[in-house]
Coordinates of C-alpha atoms in Angstrom, one line a residue:
X1 CA -8.7 28.0 22.0
X2 CA -11.9 29.9 22.6
X3 CA -13.1 30.6 26.1
X4 CA -16.6 29.2 25.6
X5 CA -17.9 27.6 28.8
X6 CA -18.6 23.9 28.5
X7 CA -21.7 22.7 30.3
X8 CA -21.1 19.1 31.4
X9 CA -23.9 16.5 31.1
X10 CA -24.7 14.2 33.9
X11 CA -21.8 12.0 35.0
X12 CA -23.8 8.9 34.2
X13 CA -24.5 9.9 30.6
X14 CA -20.9 11.1 30.0
X15 CA -19.4 7.8 31.3
X16 CA -21.9 5.8 29.4
X17 CA -21.1 7.5 26.2
X18 CA -17.4 7.8 26.5
X19 CA -16.9 4.3 27.9
X20 CA -18.8 2.7 25.0
X21 CA -16.7 4.2 22.2
X22 CA -13.0 4.4 21.1
X23 CA -10.9 7.3 20.1
X24 CA -10.0 7.6 16.4
X25 CA -6.5 7.8 15.1
X26 CA -6.5 11.6 14.6
X27 CA -7.3 14.7 16.6
X28 CA -9.5 16.0 13.9
X29 CA -13.2 15.7 14.4
X30 CA -15.7 15.5 11.6
X31 CA -19.0 16.2 13.2
X32 CA -22.4 16.5 11.5
X33 CA -21.5 19.6 9.5
X34 CA -23.9 20.8 6.8
X35 CA -22.0 21.0 3.5
X36 CA -23.1 21.7 0.0
X37 CA -21.2 19.4 -2.4
X38 CA -20.9 19.6 -6.2
X39 CA -20.0 16.8 -8.5
X40 CA -16.6 17.4 -10.2
X41 CA -15.7 16.4 -13.7
X42 CA -13.4 13.4 -13.0
X43 CA -13.9 11.7 -16.4
X44 CA -10.1 11.3 -16.8
X45 CA -9.8 9.7 -13.4
X46 CA -6.7 7.5 -12.5
X47 CA -5.6 5.9 -9.3
X48 CA -2.6 3.9 -8.1
X49 CA -3.1 1.5 -5.2
X50 CA 0.0 0.2 -3.4
X51 CA -0.5 -3.0 -1.4
X52 CA 2.5 -3.1 1.0
X53 CA 3.3 -6.6 2.2
X54 CA 4.9 -6.0 5.6
X55 CA 7.6 -8.3 6.7
X56 CA 9.1 -9.3 3.4
X57 CA 7.3 -11.7 1.0
X58 CA 9.3 -14.7 -0.1
X59 CA 10.0 -14.0 -3.8
X60 CA 10.9 -17.6 -4.4
X61 CA 7.4 -18.8 -3.2
X62 CA 5.5 -16.3 -5.4
X63 CA 7.1 -17.1 -8.7
X64 CA 8.3 -20.7 -8.5
X65 CA 10.6 -22.5 -11.0
X66 CA 8.4 -24.9 -13.0
X67 CA 10.4 -26.6 -15.8
X68 CA 11.4 -30.0 -14.5
X69 CA 15.1 -29.5 -14.1
X70 CA 14.7 -26.0 -12.4
X71 CA 12.0 -27.3 -10.1
X72 CA 13.9 -30.4 -9.1
X73 CA 17.0 -28.2 -8.2
X74 CA 14.8 -25.7 -6.3
X75 CA 12.8 -28.3 -4.4
X76 CA 16.0 -30.0 -3.3
X77 CA 17.2 -26.7 -1.7
X78 CA 13.9 -26.4 0.1
X79 CA 13.4 -30.0 0.8
X80 CA 13.2 -29.6 4.6
X81 CA 10.7 -26.8 4.2
X82 CA 8.5 -28.6 1.7
X83 CA 8.4 -31.7 3.9
X84 CA 6.6 -29.7 6.6
X85 CA 3.1 -31.1 7.3
X86 CA 0.5 -29.5 5.0
X87 CA 3.0 -28.3 2.5
X88 CA 1.4 -28.2 -1.0
X89 CA 4.4 -27.3 -3.2
X90 CA 4.6 -30.5 -5.2
X91 CA 5.1 -29.6 -8.9
X92 CA 1.7 -31.1 -9.8
X93 CA -0.1 -28.7 -7.5
X94 CA 1.5 -25.5 -8.9
X95 CA -0.2 -23.2 -11.4
X96 CA 2.0 -23.0 -14.5
X97 CA 2.2 -19.6 -16.4
X98 CA 2.4 -19.3 -20.1
X99 CA 3.6 -15.7 -20.6
X100 CA 3.6 -14.1 -24.0
X101 CA 7.3 -13.4 -23.6
X102 CA 8.3 -16.9 -22.6
X103 CA 11.1 -16.9 -25.1
X104 CA 12.9 -14.3 -23.0
X105 CA 13.6 -17.0 -20.5
X106 CA 14.7 -19.8 -22.8
X107 CA 13.6 -23.2 -21.6
X108 CA 12.9 -21.9 -18.1
X109 CA 9.2 -22.0 -17.0
X110 CA 7.5 -20.5 -13.9
X111 CA 4.4 -21.1 -11.9
X112 CA 2.3 -19.5 -9.2
X113 CA 1.5 -21.3 -5.9
X114 CA -1.8 -23.1 -5.8
X115 CA -3.3 -20.4 -3.5
X116 CA -3.2 -17.8 -6.3
X117 CA -5.6 -19.3 -8.9
X118 CA -7.4 -15.9 -9.5
X119 CA -4.1 -14.1 -10.1
X120 CA -3.2 -16.9 -12.5
X121 CA -6.5 -16.2 -14.4
X122 CA -5.8 -12.4 -14.4
X123 CA -2.3 -13.0 -15.7
X124 CA -3.6 -15.3 -18.5
X125 CA -6.2 -12.7 -19.5
X126 CA -3.6 -10.0 -19.8
X127 CA -4.8 -8.0 -16.7
X128 CA -1.8 -8.9 -14.5
X129 CA 1.9 -8.9 -14.8
X130 CA 4.8 -9.9 -12.7
X131 CA 7.9 -7.8 -12.3
X132 CA 11.0 -9.7 -11.4
X133 CA 13.7 -9.0 -8.8
X134 CA 12.9 -5.4 -7.8
X135 CA 14.5 -3.7 -4.8
X136 CA 16.4 -0.7 -3.5
X137 CA 19.6 0.2 -5.3
X138 CA 21.7 3.3 -5.6
X139 CA 23.6 2.1 -8.7
X140 CA 23.7 -1.1 -10.6
X141 CA 25.3 -3.8 -8.4
X142 CA 26.4 -7.4 -8.9
X143 CA 27.8 -10.0 -6.6
X144 CA 31.5 -9.0 -7.1
X145 CA 30.9 -5.3 -6.6
X146 CA 28.8 -6.1 -3.6
X147 CA 31.5 -8.3 -2.0
X148 CA 34.2 -5.8 -3.0
X149 CA 32.2 -2.9 -1.6
X150 CA 33.0 -1.0 -4.7
X151 CA 29.5 0.4 -5.2
X152 CA 27.2 2.6 -3.2
X153 CA 24.6 0.5 -1.3
X154 CA 21.3 1.5 0.3
X155 CA 21.8 2.2 4.0
X156 CA 20.9 -0.5 6.5
X157 CA 20.0 -3.3 4.2
X158 CA 18.0 -6.2 5.5
X159 CA 16.4 -4.1 8.3
X160 CA 12.6 -4.1 8.3
X161 CA 12.0 -0.4 9.2
X162 CA 14.7 0.9 7.0
X163 CA 13.9 -1.1 4.0
X164 CA 10.2 -0.3 4.2
X165 CA 11.2 3.4 4.3
X166 CA 13.6 2.9 1.4
X167 CA 10.9 1.3 -0.7
X168 CA 8.6 4.2 0.1
X169 CA 10.9 7.1 0.1
X170 CA 14.2 6.0 -1.4
X171 CA 15.8 6.7 2.0
X172 CA 16.0 4.8 5.3
X173 CA 13.9 5.4 8.4
X174 CA 13.5 9.0 9.1
X175 CA 12.8 10.1 5.5
X176 CA 10.1 12.8 5.2
X177 CA 8.9 12.6 1.6
X178 CA 7.8 9.5 -0.3
X179 CA 7.6 9.0 -4.1
X180 CA 3.8 8.5 -3.9
X181 CA 3.5 11.9 -2.1
X182 CA 5.7 13.5 -4.7
X183 CA 3.6 12.0 -7.5
X184 CA 0.7 13.6 -5.6
X185 CA 2.5 17.0 -5.5
X186 CA 2.8 16.8 -9.3
X187 CA -0.9 16.2 -9.7
X188 CA -1.7 19.1 -7.3
X189 CA 0.7 21.5 -9.1
X190 CA -1.0 20.6 -12.4
X191 CA -4.4 21.5 -11.0
X192 CA -5.8 18.0 -11.6
X193 CA -7.4 17.8 -8.2
X194 CA -9.5 20.9 -7.8
X195 CA -10.6 19.9 -4.3
X196 CA -7.0 20.4 -3.0
X197 CA -4.6 18.1 -1.3
X198 CA -6.8 16.4 1.3
X199 CA -7.9 13.5 -0.8
X200 CA -5.0 13.1 -3.2
X201 CA -3.0 10.6 -1.1
X202 CA -5.1 8.2 1.1
X203 CA -4.1 5.5 3.5
X204 CA -6.2 2.7 4.9
X205 CA -3.4 1.5 7.4
X206 CA -0.4 2.9 9.1
X207 CA 1.9 4.3 6.4
X208 CA 5.5 5.7 6.5
X209 CA 6.6 8.5 4.2
X210 CA 5.2 7.0 1.0
X211 CA 2.2 9.3 0.7
X212 CA 3.7 12.5 2.0
X213 CA 4.9 15.2 -0.3
X214 CA 5.5 18.9 0.0
X215 CA 1.8 19.5 -0.6
X216 CA 0.2 16.0 -0.3
X217 CA -0.3 14.3 3.0
X218 CA -2.1 11.1 3.6
X219 CA -5.8 11.1 4.6
X220 CA -6.7 8.1 6.7
X221 CA -9.8 6.1 5.9
X222 CA -11.5 3.1 7.5
X223 CA -14.4 0.9 6.4
X224 CA -16.6 3.0 8.8
X225 CA -15.7 6.3 7.2
X226 CA -13.3 9.1 8.1
X227 CA -11.3 9.0 11.3
X228 CA -12.5 11.2 14.1
X229 CA -12.9 11.4 17.9
X230 CA -15.5 8.7 17.7
X231 CA -16.8 9.1 21.3
X232 CA -18.4 12.5 20.5
X233 CA -20.8 11.0 18.0
X234 CA -21.9 8.5 20.6
X235 CA -23.2 11.4 22.7
X236 CA -25.9 11.9 20.1
X237 CA -28.1 9.2 21.6
X238 CA -31.5 10.6 20.5
X239 CA -32.6 11.5 24.0
X240 CA -33.3 15.2 23.0
X241 CA -31.7 16.5 26.2
X242 CA -31.0 20.2 25.6
X243 CA -28.3 20.3 28.3
X244 CA -26.6 17.4 26.6
X245 CA -26.9 18.9 23.2
X246 CA -25.3 22.2 24.5
X247 CA -22.4 20.1 25.8
X248 CA -21.9 18.3 22.5
X249 CA -21.9 21.5 20.5
X250 CA -19.5 23.1 22.9
X251 CA -17.0 20.2 22.7
X252 CA -17.3 20.2 19.0
X253 CA -16.6 23.9 18.9
X254 CA -13.6 23.5 21.1
X255 CA -12.1 20.7 18.9
X256 CA -12.8 22.6 15.8
X257 CA -11.1 25.7 17.3
X258 CA -14.0 28.0 16.4
X259 CA -13.2 31.6 17.0
X260 CA -9.6 30.9 17.9
X261 CA -7.0 33.6 17.3
X262 CA -3.4 33.9 18.4
X263 CA -0.2 35.8 17.6
X264 CA 1.8 32.6 18.1
X265 CA 2.7 31.0 14.7
X266 CA 2.8 27.4 16.1
X267 CA -0.6 27.8 17.7
X268 CA -2.0 29.2 14.5
X269 CA -0.5 26.4 12.4
X270 CA -1.8 23.7 14.8
X271 CA -5.3 25.3 14.9
X272 CA -5.4 25.5 11.1
X273 CA -4.5 21.9 10.9
X274 CA -7.3 20.9 13.2
X275 CA -9.8 23.0 11.3
X276 CA -8.8 21.7 7.9
X277 CA -9.0 18.1 9.2
X278 CA -12.5 18.8 10.6
X279 CA -13.6 20.2 7.3
X280 CA -12.0 17.3 5.3
X281 CA -13.7 14.7 7.6
X282 CA -17.1 16.3 7.1
X283 CA -16.6 16.5 3.3
X284 CA -15.6 12.8 3.2
X285 CA -18.5 11.7 5.3
X286 CA -21.0 13.7 3.3
X287 CA -19.6 12.3 0.1
X288 CA -20.0 8.8 1.5
X289 CA -23.8 9.3 1.3
X290 CA -23.4 8.7 -2.4
X291 CA -21.1 5.7 -2.3
X292 CA -21.6 2.9 -4.8
X293 CA -23.3 -0.3 -3.5
X294 CA -20.9 -3.0 -4.8
X295 CA -22.1 -6.5 -5.6
X296 CA -18.5 -7.7 -5.2
X297 CA -17.9 -9.7 -2.1
X298 CA -14.7 -8.5 -0.4
X299 CA -12.8 -10.9 1.9
X300 CA -13.5 -10.9 5.7
X301 CA -9.8 -10.3 6.4
X302 CA -7.7 -7.1 6.9
X303 CA -6.8 -6.7 3.3
X304 CA -10.4 -7.3 2.1
X305 CA -11.7 -4.6 4.5
X306 CA -9.1 -2.1 3.4
X307 CA -9.6 -2.7 -0.3
X308 CA -13.4 -2.3 0.3
X309 CA -12.8 1.0 1.9
X310 CA -10.5 2.1 -1.0
X311 CA -13.1 1.0 -3.6
X312 CA -15.8 2.9 -1.8
X313 CA -13.6 6.0 -1.7
X314 CA -13.0 5.7 -5.4
X315 CA -16.7 5.5 -6.0
X316 CA -17.1 9.0 -4.4
X317 CA -14.2 10.6 -6.4
X318 CA -16.5 13.3 -7.9
X319 CA -17.7 14.4 -4.5
X320 CA -14.1 14.7 -3.4
X321 CA -13.1 16.6 -6.6
X322 CA -10.4 14.1 -7.2
X323 CA -9.3 13.0 -10.7
X324 CA -6.0 11.5 -9.5
X325 CA -5.5 9.5 -6.3
X326 CA -2.8 7.4 -4.7
X327 CA -3.8 4.8 -2.0
X328 CA -1.7 2.8 0.5
X329 CA -2.9 -0.5 1.9
X330 CA -0.9 -2.6 4.3
X331 CA -0.9 -6.3 5.1
X332 CA 1.4 -7.8 7.7
X333 CA 2.6 -11.3 8.6
X334 CA 5.3 -11.9 5.9
X335 CA 8.3 -12.1 8.2
X336 CA 8.3 -15.9 7.9
X337 CA 11.5 -16.9 9.8
X338 CA 9.5 -19.9 11.1
X339 CA 6.3 -21.8 10.3
X340 CA 6.5 -20.5 6.7
X341 CA 4.5 -23.4 5.1
X342 CA 1.9 -22.9 7.9
X343 CA 1.4 -19.2 7.6
X344 CA 2.4 -18.1 4.0
X345 CA -0.2 -20.1 2.0
X346 CA -3.0 -18.4 3.9
X347 CA -1.5 -15.0 3.3
X348 CA -1.1 -15.7 -0.4
X349 CA -4.8 -16.7 -0.5
X350 CA -5.7 -13.3 1.1
X351 CA -3.6 -11.5 -1.6
X352 CA -5.2 -13.5 -4.3
X353 CA -8.8 -12.8 -3.1
X354 CA -8.0 -9.1 -2.5
X355 CA -6.5 -8.5 -5.9
X356 CA -9.3 -10.3 -7.7
X357 CA -12.2 -8.8 -5.7
X358 CA -10.8 -5.2 -6.0
X359 CA -10.3 -5.6 -9.7
X360 CA -13.9 -6.9 -10.0
X361 CA -15.2 -3.9 -8.0
X362 CA -13.4 -1.5 -10.3
X363 CA -15.1 -3.2 -13.2
X364 CA -18.5 -2.4 -11.5
X365 CA -17.4 1.2 -11.5
X366 CA -16.3 1.0 -15.1
X367 CA -12.8 1.8 -13.9
X368 CA -10.8 -1.3 -14.6
X369 CA -8.6 0.5 -17.0
X370 CA -8.3 3.5 -14.7
X371 CA -7.0 1.9 -11.5
X372 CA -3.7 0.1 -11.2
X373 CA -2.8 -2.0 -8.2
X374 CA 0.7 -3.0 -7.4
X375 CA 2.5 -4.8 -4.6
X376 CA 5.6 -3.7 -2.6
X377 CA 7.4 -5.2 0.4
X378 CA 10.3 -4.7 2.7
X379 CA 12.4 -7.2 0.7
X380 CA 12.4 -10.7 -0.6
X381 CA 13.8 -13.7 1.3
X382 CA 16.7 -16.0 1.2
X383 CA 16.8 -19.1 -1.1
X384 CA 18.4 -20.9 1.8
X385 CA 16.1 -22.1 4.6
X386 CA 16.6 -22.1 8.3
X387 CA 14.6 -25.2 9.0
X388 CA 10.9 -24.2 8.7
X389 CA 11.3 -20.6 7.4
X390 CA 13.5 -18.2 5.5
X391 CA 15.4 -15.1 6.4
X392 CA 15.6 -11.5 5.2
X393 CA 16.5 -11.0 1.6
X394 CA 16.8 -8.1 -0.8
X395 CA 15.3 -8.3 -4.3
X396 CA 11.8 -9.6 -4.7
X397 CA 9.1 -10.3 -7.3
X398 CA 6.1 -8.0 -7.5
X399 CA 2.6 -7.9 -9.1
X400 CA 0.7 -5.3 -11.1
X401 CA -3.0 -5.7 -11.8
X402 CA -5.3 -3.5 -13.9
X403 CA -6.9 -3.1 -17.3
X404 CA -4.1 -0.8 -18.3
X405 CA -1.4 -3.3 -17.4
X406 CA 0.4 -5.0 -20.3
X407 CA -0.2 -8.3 -18.7
X408 CA 0.5 -12.0 -19.4
X409 CA 4.2 -11.1 -19.2
X410 CA 7.0 -11.4 -16.7
X411 CA 9.1 -8.2 -16.8
X412 CA 12.7 -7.7 -15.7
X413 CA 15.0 -10.5 -14.6
X414 CA 14.2 -13.7 -12.7
X415 CA 17.6 -14.9 -11.5
X416 CA 18.2 -18.6 -11.3
X417 CA 17.3 -20.2 -8.0
X418 CA 20.9 -21.1 -7.3
X419 CA 23.7 -20.1 -4.9
X420 CA 26.7 -18.0 -5.8
X421 CA 25.3 -16.6 -9.0
X422 CA 26.1 -13.1 -10.2
X423 CA 22.9 -11.9 -8.3
X424 CA 23.5 -13.7 -5.0
X425 CA 24.7 -11.5 -2.2
X426 CA 24.8 -14.6 0.1
X427 CA 22.4 -17.5 1.0
X428 CA 20.5 -16.8 -2.2
X429 CA 19.6 -13.3 -1.1
X430 CA 19.0 -11.6 -4.5
X431 CA 20.8 -8.4 -5.5
X432 CA 18.0 -6.5 -7.3
X433 CA 18.3 -6.2 -11.0
X434 CA 15.5 -3.6 -11.2
X435 CA 15.7 -0.6 -8.9
X436 CA 12.6 0.7 -7.1
X437 CA 12.9 3.9 -9.2
X438 CA 12.7 1.8 -12.4
X439 CA 9.6 0.1 -11.0
X440 CA 8.0 3.3 -10.0
X441 CA 8.7 5.3 -13.2
X442 CA 6.3 3.5 -15.5
X443 CA 3.6 3.9 -12.9
X444 CA 4.3 7.7 -12.8
X445 CA 4.1 7.9 -16.6
X446 CA 0.8 6.1 -16.7
X447 CA -0.5 8.4 -13.9
X448 CA 0.2 11.3 -16.2
X449 CA 3.5 12.7 -14.9
X450 CA 6.0 14.3 -17.3
X451 CA 9.5 13.1 -17.5
X452 CA 10.6 16.2 -15.5
X453 CA 8.1 15.4 -12.8
X454 CA 9.2 11.8 -12.6
X455 CA 12.8 12.9 -12.3
X456 CA 11.9 15.2 -9.5
X457 CA 10.1 12.5 -7.6
X458 CA 12.7 9.8 -8.4
X459 CA 16.1 11.6 -8.6
X460 CA 18.0 8.3 -8.5
X461 CA 16.4 7.1 -11.7
X462 CA 19.2 8.7 -13.7
X463 CA 21.7 6.2 -12.3
X464 CA 20.0 3.4 -14.2
X465 CA 20.3 3.3 -18.0
X466 CA 18.3 0.2 -18.8
X467 CA 15.3 0.3 -21.1
X468 CA 12.1 1.4 -19.3
X469 CA 9.9 -1.4 -18.1
X470 CA 6.8 -1.5 -20.2
X471 CA 4.5 -3.3 -17.8
X472 CA 2.0 -0.4 -18.0

């Protein structure tokens, strides 16, 4: 980059500062840059928030059969699991749902686990919905066509990495573009986000291809603010040492590539990326000065911290010139091959607290109708148990929360919790009856995308001719 000479501070001060801090997750450095921000008109603001449950949430333990005969049959299949110490899945402890479309399921009834009382309340008030048996498909599939191998199937089913990628990008690991990023491209092409692509798709945890489009790329946030080379800021220790200040400014200049020029295209592209990242970090951090002070108490857990960071970012949307945003939040721990009844209830409690507190925070901003949160996961799990856990499945039940959600309803199909049904690919591993594209399309429509834009982001949607899901 430039050839400016860097004056090193004393060895003691350098080691003290560098040793006390950690490197951020990006090369970009957002130093104390003076910026002039202007409030943008974001009165039509909308956001989608994806909570990805890494490892594969047990669909059978999220939406539990509740009518007496269905529950008895189900509990018998999971008897060994439910007899584990501390299990609280007795029928009397469940939270029965009374959906407005109960007639769609005949005499069958469903309940949430006891850890999800706040979700049950949101469901009852019409601010949450459950979408049944969603998963990756290439074309409609049933047990016979699966066994006969007479249909095209998603590659590398039941593999964590590949099915996370397939959920996010409709393609296995190695995919470059995700449907969230392509939704973001549509927003950017329409001019809805006048500030450019930096703050259209935003991640609070490691994300695959989901938020990457041709224009959009994920901006990383933390509860502390933007990512940066954190140790540089620790050099500003208030000692007013001119030599040290010269060193700080020189390193900042080096990382920001000030004055850099090259006839090599890769060097220019890389330098441009660094410079844009530095500018974006500075913009984000300056906007945070106007962040809303929430009264909502977020959970002291990884999901709570991420959702608090998302809420705070939404509160500064005008400073980021963003009227449309897509967020990705990740929570791990759902690969419950063992100790399921020890681990899963606590995770469900975290989801319950996170969904409720985030929805409450959006209410404080007056945005409950403008922000829709939904879950996704690698896959569901088997109906069959392996002793004290369950194995990798396929189709799964998911949640949507927000004031715009047509709640108090269960959408799609909820197959019987039985073996060798038309939706059982083996061991009660459900063949999805709603494709990921069919789940994503209503979110895109609500987000403001045209049918052509949805088709471009979800090209496999045309393979499915069912009525659109009206959960939002």
